[in-house]
Tab-separated table of C-alpha atoms in Angstrom:
chain	number	residue	atom	x	y	z
A	271	MET	CA	116.474	93.370	55.741
A	272	GLU	CA	113.328	94.619	54.052
A	273	SER	CA	112.783	93.352	50.484
A	274	GLY	CA	111.857	95.621	47.562
A	275	ALA	CA	113.627	98.632	49.037
A	276	ASP	CA	113.974	101.667	46.798
A	277	ALA	CA	117.246	103.148	45.675
A	278	ARG	CA	117.341	105.646	48.501
A	279	ASN	CA	117.013	102.922	51.123
A	280	ASP	CA	119.669	100.867	49.340
A	281	ARG	CA	122.114	103.753	49.687
A	282	ARG	CA	121.925	103.757	53.466
A	283	THR	CA	125.266	103.486	55.169
A	284	ALA	CA	126.274	100.390	57.052
A	285	GLU	CA	125.882	102.371	60.282
A	286	GLU	CA	122.288	103.351	59.409
A	287	LYS	CA	121.424	99.759	58.557
A	288	ALA	CA	122.958	98.560	61.813
A	289	ILE	CA	120.844	101.074	63.778
A	290	ASP	CA	117.645	99.958	62.033
A	291	ASP	CA	118.530	96.342	62.761
A	292	TRP	CA	118.973	97.266	66.439
A	293	LEU	CA	115.825	99.327	67.010
A	294	PRO	CA	112.907	97.303	68.452
A	295	VAL	CA	110.337	98.005	65.720
A	296	THR	CA	112.565	97.276	62.698
A	297	SER	CA	114.973	94.678	64.086
A	298	SER	CA	112.852	91.622	63.316
A	299	ARG	CA	110.626	91.117	60.263
A	300	ASN	CA	109.737	87.440	60.393
A	301	ALA	CA	106.279	87.624	62.020
A	302	LYS	CA	103.306	85.651	60.659
A	303	TRP	CA	99.698	86.727	60.227
A	304	TRP	CA	98.694	85.217	63.551
A	305	TYR	CA	101.187	87.488	65.325
A	306	SER	CA	99.100	90.373	64.009
A	307	ALA	CA	95.953	88.699	65.347
A	308	PHE	CA	96.977	88.226	68.968
A	309	HIS	CA	99.027	91.450	69.160
A	310	ASN	CA	95.948	93.415	68.076
A	311	VAL	CA	93.682	91.531	70.490
A	312	THR	CA	96.089	92.241	73.356
A	313	ALA	CA	96.294	95.925	72.414
A	314	MET	CA	92.543	96.381	72.060
A	315	VAL	CA	90.626	94.105	74.448
A	316	GLY	CA	91.453	95.567	77.833
A	317	ALA	CA	89.752	95.128	81.181
A	318	GLY	CA	87.519	98.024	80.115
A	319	VAL	CA	85.345	95.481	78.297
A	320	LEU	CA	83.853	94.728	81.718
A	321	SER	CA	82.422	98.274	81.844
A	322	LEU	CA	80.522	97.985	78.545
A	323	PRO	CA	77.235	96.822	80.193
A	324	TYR	CA	77.432	99.955	82.352
A	325	ALA	CA	77.947	102.067	79.209
A	326	LEU	CA	74.940	100.399	77.600
A	327	SER	CA	72.855	101.223	80.686
A	328	GLN	CA	73.691	104.895	80.105
A	329	LEU	CA	72.896	104.780	76.379
A	330	GLY	CA	69.847	102.502	76.320
A	331	TRP	CA	69.115	99.563	74.037
A	332	GLY	CA	68.716	101.252	70.662
A	333	PHE	CA	71.338	103.961	70.839
A	334	GLY	CA	73.716	101.790	72.854
A	335	ILE	CA	73.834	98.906	70.382
A	336	THR	CA	74.082	101.408	67.522
A	337	VAL	CA	77.139	103.005	69.152
A	338	LEU	CA	78.755	99.606	69.762
A	339	VAL	CA	78.235	98.439	66.183
A	340	LEU	CA	79.176	101.795	64.634
A	341	SER	CA	82.386	101.993	66.663
A	342	TRP	CA	83.325	98.457	65.631
A	343	VAL	CA	82.718	99.260	61.936
A	344	ILE	CA	84.448	102.668	61.953
A	345	THR	CA	87.558	101.463	63.767
A	346	LEU	CA	87.817	98.393	61.535
A	347	TYR	CA	87.651	100.721	58.529
A	348	THR	CA	90.340	103.069	59.884
A	349	LEU	CA	92.469	100.043	60.783
A	350	TRP	CA	92.194	98.878	57.157
A	351	GLN	CA	93.284	102.329	55.997
A	352	MET	CA	96.424	102.195	58.130
A	353	VAL	CA	97.293	98.703	56.932
A	354	GLU	CA	96.880	99.869	53.311
A	355	MET	CA	98.948	103.025	53.828
A	356	HIS	CA	101.846	101.149	55.433
A	357	GLU	CA	103.450	100.622	52.010
A	358	MET	CA	101.623	103.100	49.787
A	359	VAL	CA	104.970	104.575	48.631
A	360	PRO	CA	106.783	101.973	46.481
A	361	GLY	CA	109.893	100.636	48.176
A	362	LYS	CA	109.194	102.367	51.497
A	363	ARG	CA	107.471	101.197	54.681
A	364	PHE	CA	105.926	103.529	57.231
A	365	ASP	CA	106.943	101.430	60.225
A	366	ARG	CA	105.768	103.956	62.809
A	367	TYR	CA	102.617	106.029	63.193
A	368	HIS	CA	104.554	109.300	63.201
A	369	GLU	CA	106.308	108.365	59.934
A	370	LEU	CA	102.911	108.095	58.260
A	371	GLY	CA	101.960	111.429	59.818
A	372	GLN	CA	105.169	113.031	58.536
A	373	HIS	CA	104.433	111.791	55.018
A	374	ALA	CA	100.975	113.391	55.130
A	375	PHE	CA	101.599	116.611	57.102
A	376	GLY	CA	105.316	117.254	56.603
A	377	GLU	CA	108.431	116.342	58.566
A	378	LYS	CA	107.933	118.692	61.533
A	379	LEU	CA	104.145	119.080	61.610
A	380	GLY	CA	103.696	115.304	61.325
A	381	LEU	CA	105.724	114.809	64.488
A	382	TYR	CA	103.795	117.515	66.360
A	383	VAL	CA	100.439	116.053	65.292
A	384	VAL	CA	101.068	112.359	65.973
A	385	VAL	CA	103.780	111.896	68.606
A	386	PRO	CA	102.135	113.763	71.544
A	387	GLN	CA	98.816	111.969	71.015
A	388	GLN	CA	100.479	108.591	70.607
A	389	LEU	CA	102.596	109.097	73.724
A	390	ILE	CA	99.552	110.129	75.802
A	391	VAL	CA	97.817	106.907	74.798
A	392	GLU	CA	100.787	104.569	75.186
A	393	VAL	CA	102.406	105.978	78.323
A	394	GLY	CA	99.012	106.622	79.923
A	395	THR	CA	97.873	103.084	79.182
A	396	CYS	CA	101.068	101.657	80.691
A	397	ILE	CA	100.464	103.643	83.892
A	398	VAL	CA	96.830	102.534	84.058
A	399	TYR	CA	97.926	98.923	83.512
A	400	MET	CA	100.335	99.284	86.433
A	401	VAL	CA	97.437	100.375	88.638
A	402	THR	CA	95.104	97.748	87.169
A	403	GLY	CA	97.635	94.949	87.611
A	404	GLY	CA	98.403	95.919	91.196
A	405	LYS	CA	94.762	96.244	92.241
A	406	SER	CA	93.794	93.016	90.475
A	407	LEU	CA	96.624	91.269	92.310
A	408	GLN	CA	95.254	92.708	95.546
A	409	LYS	CA	91.728	91.468	94.770
A	410	PHE	CA	93.136	88.048	93.875
A	411	GLN	CA	94.800	87.830	97.278
A	412	GLN	CA	91.604	88.941	99.030
A	413	SER	CA	89.552	86.357	97.138
A	414	ILE	CA	91.734	83.347	97.909
A	415	CYS	CA	92.654	84.431	101.441
A	416	PRO	CA	89.948	86.665	102.949
A	417	ASP	CA	91.433	86.228	106.448
A	418	CYS	CA	94.955	87.275	105.472
A	419	LYS	CA	96.364	90.561	106.730
A	420	PRO	CA	95.491	93.282	104.190
A	421	LEU	CA	98.360	95.057	102.458
A	422	ARG	CA	98.439	98.478	100.850
A	423	THR	CA	97.821	98.678	97.102
A	424	THR	CA	101.307	100.181	96.735
A	425	TYR	CA	102.943	96.857	97.595
A	426	PHE	CA	100.873	94.996	95.008
A	427	ILE	CA	101.764	97.549	92.334
A	428	LEU	CA	105.444	97.020	93.170
A	429	ILE	CA	105.013	93.245	92.931
A	430	PHE	CA	103.307	93.656	89.548
A	431	ALA	CA	106.025	96.066	88.388
A	432	SER	CA	108.765	93.560	89.227
A	433	VAL	CA	107.609	91.414	86.297
A	434	HIS	CA	108.183	94.302	83.899
A	435	PHE	CA	111.698	94.942	85.122
A	436	VAL	CA	112.429	91.572	83.474
A	437	LEU	CA	110.111	91.573	80.446
A	438	ALA	CA	111.014	95.151	79.464
A	439	HIS	CA	114.399	93.948	78.260
A	440	LEU	CA	113.019	91.653	75.569
A	441	PRO	CA	114.394	93.334	72.436
A	442	ASN	CA	111.455	93.612	70.011
A	443	PHE	CA	107.814	92.811	69.209
A	444	ASN	CA	108.494	89.274	68.043
A	445	SER	CA	110.331	88.462	71.273
A	446	ILE	CA	107.187	89.253	73.311
A	447	SER	CA	104.896	87.168	71.084
A	448	GLY	CA	104.462	84.454	73.735
A	449	VAL	CA	103.483	87.016	76.382
A	450	SER	CA	101.100	88.681	73.941
A	451	LEU	CA	99.477	85.364	72.988
A	452	ALA	CA	98.849	84.534	76.656
A	453	ALA	CA	97.388	88.015	77.180
A	454	ALA	CA	95.039	87.621	74.199
A	455	ILE	CA	93.795	84.280	75.530
A	456	MET	CA	93.191	85.870	78.937
A	457	SER	CA	91.154	88.658	77.313
A	458	LEU	CA	88.827	86.107	75.805
A	459	SER	CA	88.739	84.166	79.085
A	460	TYR	CA	87.615	86.902	81.475
A	461	SER	CA	85.198	88.276	78.879
A	462	THR	CA	83.655	84.807	78.590
A	463	ILE	CA	83.398	84.502	82.379
A	464	ALA	CA	81.487	87.796	82.462
A	465	TRP	CA	78.805	86.974	79.901
A	466	VAL	CA	78.437	83.241	80.638
A	467	ALA	CA	78.004	83.863	84.371
A	468	SER	CA	75.478	86.606	83.589
A	469	TRP	CA	73.562	84.393	81.172
A	470	LYS	CA	73.485	81.516	83.661
A	471	ARG	CA	72.101	83.799	86.324
A	472	GLY	CA	69.318	85.149	84.084
A	473	ALA	CA	67.371	88.398	84.270
A	474	HIS	CA	65.057	89.149	87.177
A	475	ASP	CA	61.373	89.812	86.480
A	476	ASP	CA	61.696	93.371	87.774
A	477	VAL	CA	64.824	94.287	85.771
A	478	ASP	CA	64.732	97.966	84.732
A	479	TYR	CA	66.119	99.187	81.392
A	480	SER	CA	65.234	102.857	81.869
A	481	PRO	CA	68.089	105.458	81.975
A	482	ARG	CA	70.207	105.358	85.131
A	483	SER	CA	69.748	109.072	85.756
A	484	LYS	CA	66.244	110.426	86.251
A	485	THR	CA	67.036	113.987	85.105
A	486	PRO	CA	67.542	115.086	81.470
A	487	VAL	CA	70.885	116.745	82.308
A	488	GLY	CA	72.146	113.640	84.124
A	489	GLN	CA	71.079	111.433	81.225
A	490	MET	CA	72.881	113.668	78.734
A	491	PHE	CA	76.185	113.669	80.612
A	492	GLY	CA	75.803	109.960	81.290
A	493	MET	CA	75.557	109.377	77.551
A	494	PHE	CA	78.678	111.496	76.958
A	495	SER	CA	80.584	109.442	79.515
A	496	ALA	CA	79.352	106.181	77.988
A	497	LEU	CA	80.515	107.303	74.549
A	498	GLY	CA	83.972	107.620	76.055
A	499	ASP	CA	83.752	104.152	77.614
A	500	VAL	CA	82.928	102.660	74.213
A	501	ALA	CA	85.451	104.745	72.283
A	502	PHE	CA	88.296	103.966	74.679
A	503	ALA	CA	87.707	100.255	74.100
A	504	TYR	CA	89.275	100.673	70.642
A	505	ALA	CA	92.854	101.865	71.170
A	506	GLY	CA	94.869	99.329	69.173
A	507	HIS	CA	95.488	101.693	66.255
A	508	ASN	CA	98.306	103.365	68.164
A	509	VAL	CA	100.537	100.316	67.670
A	510	VAL	CA	99.184	98.823	64.431
A	511	LEU	CA	101.906	100.157	62.085
A	512	GLU	CA	104.590	99.026	64.512
A	513	ILE	CA	103.021	95.553	64.534
A	514	GLN	CA	102.873	95.486	60.724
A	515	ALA	CA	106.546	96.473	60.605
A	516	THR	CA	107.424	93.033	62.011
A	517	ILE	CA	105.864	91.187	59.039
A	518	PRO	CA	108.115	90.454	56.027
A	519	SER	CA	107.252	92.117	52.733
A	520	THR	CA	108.175	91.719	49.083
A	521	PRO	CA	106.697	93.304	45.925
A	522	GLU	CA	105.000	89.965	45.186
A	523	LYS	CA	103.734	89.435	48.755
A	524	PRO	CA	103.340	92.771	50.552
A	525	SER	CA	102.882	92.802	54.304
A	526	LYS	CA	99.329	94.147	54.062
A	527	GLY	CA	98.006	90.691	53.105
A	528	PRO	CA	98.926	88.754	56.263
A	529	MET	CA	98.527	91.882	58.398
A	530	TRP	CA	94.936	92.421	57.288
A	531	LEU	CA	94.110	88.745	57.776
A	532	GLY	CA	95.357	88.998	61.342
A	533	CYS	CA	93.361	92.202	61.889
A	534	VAL	CA	90.139	90.575	60.656
A	535	VAL	CA	90.653	87.615	62.995
A	536	ALA	CA	91.412	90.040	65.837
A	537	TYR	CA	88.242	92.030	65.183
A	538	ILE	CA	86.157	88.865	65.152
A	539	ILE	CA	87.591	88.066	68.590
A	540	VAL	CA	86.914	91.659	69.673
A	541	ALA	CA	83.271	91.228	68.655
A	542	ILE	CA	83.090	87.908	70.524
A	543	CYS	CA	84.410	89.664	73.642
A	544	TYR	CA	82.571	92.991	73.448
A	545	PHE	CA	79.038	92.313	72.220
A	546	PRO	CA	78.040	89.377	74.466
A	547	VAL	CA	79.447	91.084	77.573
A	548	ALA	CA	77.678	94.366	76.830
A	549	ILE	CA	74.331	93.006	75.663
A	550	ILE	CA	73.903	90.057	78.037
A	551	GLY	CA	75.244	92.035	80.988
A	552	PHE	CA	72.731	94.837	80.407
A	553	TYR	CA	69.921	92.368	79.664
A	554	VAL	CA	70.452	90.547	82.976
A	555	PHE	CA	71.062	93.490	85.321
A	556	GLY	CA	69.539	96.488	83.548
A	557	ASN	CA	70.390	99.881	84.986
A	558	THR	CA	71.666	98.393	88.273
A	559	VAL	CA	74.822	96.942	86.691
A	560	ASP	CA	78.082	98.189	88.207
A	561	ASP	CA	80.857	99.780	86.177
A	562	ASN	CA	82.600	96.404	86.422
A	563	ILE	CA	80.083	93.653	85.709
A	564	LEU	CA	82.004	91.039	87.705
A	565	ILE	CA	81.334	93.071	90.846
A	566	THR	CA	77.608	92.870	90.137
A	567	LEU	CA	77.639	89.113	89.657
A	568	GLU	CA	76.965	86.809	92.575
A	569	HIS	CA	79.436	83.980	92.144
A	570	PRO	CA	81.939	81.961	94.201
A	571	PRO	CA	85.260	83.485	95.280
A	572	TRP	CA	87.231	81.074	93.090
A	573	LEU	CA	85.627	82.627	89.995
A	574	ILE	CA	86.474	86.117	91.243
A	575	ALA	CA	90.060	84.976	91.818
A	576	SER	CA	90.284	83.392	88.360
A	577	ALA	CA	88.926	86.495	86.648
A	578	ASN	CA	91.428	88.728	88.439
A	579	MET	CA	94.319	86.434	87.547
A	580	PHE	CA	93.224	86.533	83.890
A	581	VAL	CA	93.168	90.343	84.074
A	582	ILE	CA	96.677	90.344	85.611
A	583	ILE	CA	98.114	88.191	82.812
A	584	HIS	CA	96.367	90.295	80.194
A	585	VAL	CA	97.699	93.634	81.459
A	586	ILE	CA	101.215	92.183	81.653
A	587	GLY	CA	101.033	91.572	77.907
A	588	GLY	CA	99.210	94.843	77.268
A	589	TYR	CA	101.930	96.813	79.051
A	590	GLN	CA	104.573	95.226	76.818
A	591	ILE	CA	102.624	95.934	73.614
A	592	PHE	CA	102.095	99.613	74.439
A	593	SER	CA	105.564	100.206	75.869
A	594	MET	CA	107.494	98.783	72.899
A	595	PRO	CA	106.761	101.768	70.566
A	596	VAL	CA	107.759	104.117	73.402
A	597	TYR	CA	111.072	102.301	73.774
A	598	ASP	CA	111.530	102.611	70.019
A	599	MET	CA	110.893	106.383	70.078
A	600	ILE	CA	113.330	106.990	72.923
A	601	GLU	CA	116.036	104.698	71.560
A	602	THR	CA	115.668	106.172	68.045
A	603	PHE	CA	116.101	109.691	69.436
A	604	LEU	CA	119.161	108.731	71.481
A	605	VAL	CA	121.031	106.886	68.710
A	606	LYS	CA	120.007	109.051	65.731
A	607	SER	CA	119.716	112.545	67.204
A	608	VAL	CA	121.921	112.444	70.301
A	609	LYS	CA	124.321	110.080	68.459
A	610	LEU	CA	124.765	107.640	71.324
A	611	LYS	CA	126.125	104.247	70.418
A	612	PRO	CA	123.515	101.435	70.278
A	613	SER	CA	124.336	99.104	73.128
A	614	GLY	CA	122.864	96.808	75.706
A	615	VAL	CA	123.706	99.321	78.437
A	616	LEU	CA	121.724	102.062	76.683
A	617	ARG	CA	118.734	99.800	76.168
A	618	PHE	CA	118.858	98.525	79.761
A	619	THR	CA	119.000	102.081	81.122
A	620	VAL	CA	116.148	103.419	78.968
A	621	ARG	CA	113.753	100.591	79.678
A	622	THR	CA	114.520	100.305	83.365
A	623	LEU	CA	113.924	104.045	83.797
A	624	PHE	CA	110.618	103.803	81.910
A	625	VAL	CA	109.370	101.033	84.190
A	626	VAL	CA	110.539	103.003	87.249
A	627	ILE	CA	108.734	106.162	86.077
A	628	THR	CA	105.454	104.411	85.222
A	629	THR	CA	105.587	102.520	88.526
A	630	PHE	CA	106.212	105.716	90.491
A	631	ILE	CA	103.310	107.542	88.817
A	632	ALA	CA	101.007	104.540	89.356
A	633	ILE	CA	101.860	104.486	93.074
A	634	THR	CA	101.590	108.264	93.436
A	635	PHE	CA	98.359	108.615	91.451
A	636	PRO	CA	96.392	105.356	91.779
A	637	PHE	CA	93.386	107.274	90.411
A	638	PHE	CA	95.321	108.004	87.191
A	639	GLY	CA	92.707	106.129	85.141
A	640	GLY	CA	90.286	108.986	85.804
A	641	LEU	CA	92.798	111.498	84.462
A	642	LEU	CA	93.444	109.324	81.412
A	643	GLY	CA	89.720	109.286	80.749
A	644	PHE	CA	89.834	113.069	80.454
A	645	PHE	CA	93.131	113.585	78.636
A	646	GLY	CA	92.826	110.386	76.636
A	647	GLY	CA	89.715	111.723	74.934
A	648	PHE	CA	91.923	114.150	73.069
A	649	ALA	CA	94.276	111.404	71.899
A	650	LEU	CA	92.344	108.127	71.659
A	651	ALA	CA	89.554	109.449	69.453
A	652	PRO	CA	91.881	111.217	66.972
A	653	THR	CA	94.424	108.416	66.556
A	654	THR	CA	91.712	105.744	66.272
A	655	TYR	CA	88.580	107.304	64.775
A	656	TYR	CA	89.586	110.082	62.413
A	657	LEU	CA	93.329	110.786	62.033
A	658	PRO	CA	93.691	107.825	59.605
A	659	CYS	CA	90.782	109.296	57.598
A	660	ILE	CA	92.421	112.731	57.420
A	661	ILE	CA	95.705	111.186	56.266
A	662	TRP	CA	93.800	109.095	53.697
A	663	LEU	CA	92.111	112.217	52.271
A	664	ILE	CA	95.483	114.002	52.050
A	665	VAL	CA	97.517	111.240	50.404
A	666	ARG	CA	94.871	109.385	48.364
A	667	LYS	CA	92.839	112.469	47.394
A	668	PRO	CA	89.487	110.772	46.645
A	669	LYS	CA	87.083	112.718	44.441
A	670	ARG	CA	84.913	115.170	46.356
A	671	TRP	CA	81.454	113.786	47.183
A	672	SER	CA	82.525	110.288	46.151
A	673	ILE	CA	81.506	107.414	48.446
A	674	THR	CA	85.024	107.178	49.899
A	675	TRP	CA	85.193	110.937	50.472
A	676	CYS	CA	81.824	110.951	52.245
A	677	ILE	CA	82.642	107.922	54.429
A	678	ASN	CA	85.886	109.508	55.583
A	679	TRP	CA	84.209	112.786	56.471
A	680	ILE	CA	81.464	110.976	58.382
A	681	CYS	CA	84.144	109.191	60.425
A	682	ILE	CA	85.942	112.499	61.017
A	683	VAL	CA	82.778	114.216	62.270
A	684	ILE	CA	81.916	111.305	64.587
A	685	GLY	CA	85.486	111.165	65.912
A	686	VAL	CA	85.602	114.904	66.615
A	687	LEU	CA	82.280	114.722	68.484
A	688	ILE	CA	83.610	111.859	70.630
A	689	MET	CA	86.826	113.791	71.277
A	690	ILE	CA	84.798	116.758	72.565
A	691	LEU	CA	81.936	115.036	74.360
A	692	ALA	CA	83.683	112.102	76.077
A	693	PRO	CA	85.987	114.186	78.306
A	694	ILE	CA	83.072	116.474	79.229
A	695	GLY	CA	81.026	113.466	80.266
A	696	GLY	CA	83.945	112.016	82.181
A	697	LEU	CA	84.470	115.199	84.179
A	698	ARG	CA	80.768	115.583	84.899
A	699	ILE	CA	80.081	112.002	85.911
A	700	GLY	CA	83.372	111.528	87.762
A	701	ASP	CA	83.074	107.771	87.389
A	702	TRP	CA	85.963	106.640	85.204
A	703	ASN	CA	86.636	103.075	86.306
A	704	SER	CA	89.736	101.714	84.556
A	705	GLY	CA	89.369	98.083	85.473
A	706	SER	CA	91.034	98.308	88.832
A	707	GLY	CA	90.356	94.765	89.859
A	708	VAL	CA	87.278	92.705	90.607
A	709	GLU	CA	85.859	93.111	94.057
A	710	PRO	CA	84.997	89.873	95.869
A	711	PRO	CA	81.303	89.636	96.692
A	712	SER	CA	80.092	90.436	100.156
A	713	LYS	CA	76.308	90.286	100.321
A	714	GLY	CA	75.463	89.416	96.803
A	715	PRO	CA	75.146	91.705	93.792
A	716	SER	CA	74.489	95.397	93.934
A	717	GLN	CA	70.816	95.654	93.143
């Protein structure tokens, strides 16, 4: 049980304590700082990293690198804010994003502000990962056996989903730590394949770094779309408080110490994945790079197969990381509001139904990643770029025009612009690739 609890928490009934010990977010608090590191890497570094060279080709060298660096700095800052606010009330831990929102905005308004946005991100990401995993599995099969009889993508999505019918029943975050660690390693692996293979190939003499579109309107909407590609690469904030909830805390050693150490390590790994892929990929291929750089590369089928397998393992872990807070929300509602008894049957039913629903939507709408690109703009940018800043201004009340006050408002303005512009660009360009597998090469790279 959590150390340093205040008097109110100490007066909880035995039934309330038993429920908290059963719920997935609060049932285990023995995680170490490195759990924070690989959980955050798994949550953040998705297959979308492979589209960053394409985003840079829309933004250009100067503005593109500025956006990459600025996004890395802003999201690291807002991540620090959330880690700090986890225990800003003595004796209390905000173990879930909506609990922090309720503290800042009020019990009801906090739920209305945070929960819909968080659910859009988490459920939407799980659906996209179903599609991504199935299509990557399909591309893996095509790479290792080009003469085999082709199967519909639906069957591969079902094969991928079968893994989650097992893993979904692991009880809490700490129980999926091995899966998450493997996923984090895979993130680094396929990112490394992308930039090392690009670097080895080298840039052609006639490489072109001019904007992809030749019209001012096309360039503008291309930039909007690219802003979304970059912004959507930083989605780990939606599970950061739930990850921190698994770390033990005492008044002498609060959880923010090991949690922040893990976050810093994770962000170093994020930089190692993101910046080389984006910069080297654009340097080598210029404005001819595809929205998945591994498609553009000319390399042997075994490398294509390896990259797709790494993506498959990563999205298995990513699905578990993003689904765990959803399980917690549903199970909390059922045992605290509906008053159902916590049991293995209840947990089995909830999680099996969630996997069934996400699988069904993935099969029915295999283009769901495009829809998430539109709707996600309204949820990813707020929960990552500026909602932590708004909460910080409300609860910490920094002096007006102070450095902290100005930094938070700058982040808010940038986040709101991304929230507005990214979906517009996505609708206009109509090219939201969600990492749906790596195509095997046919006649060399697309030049």
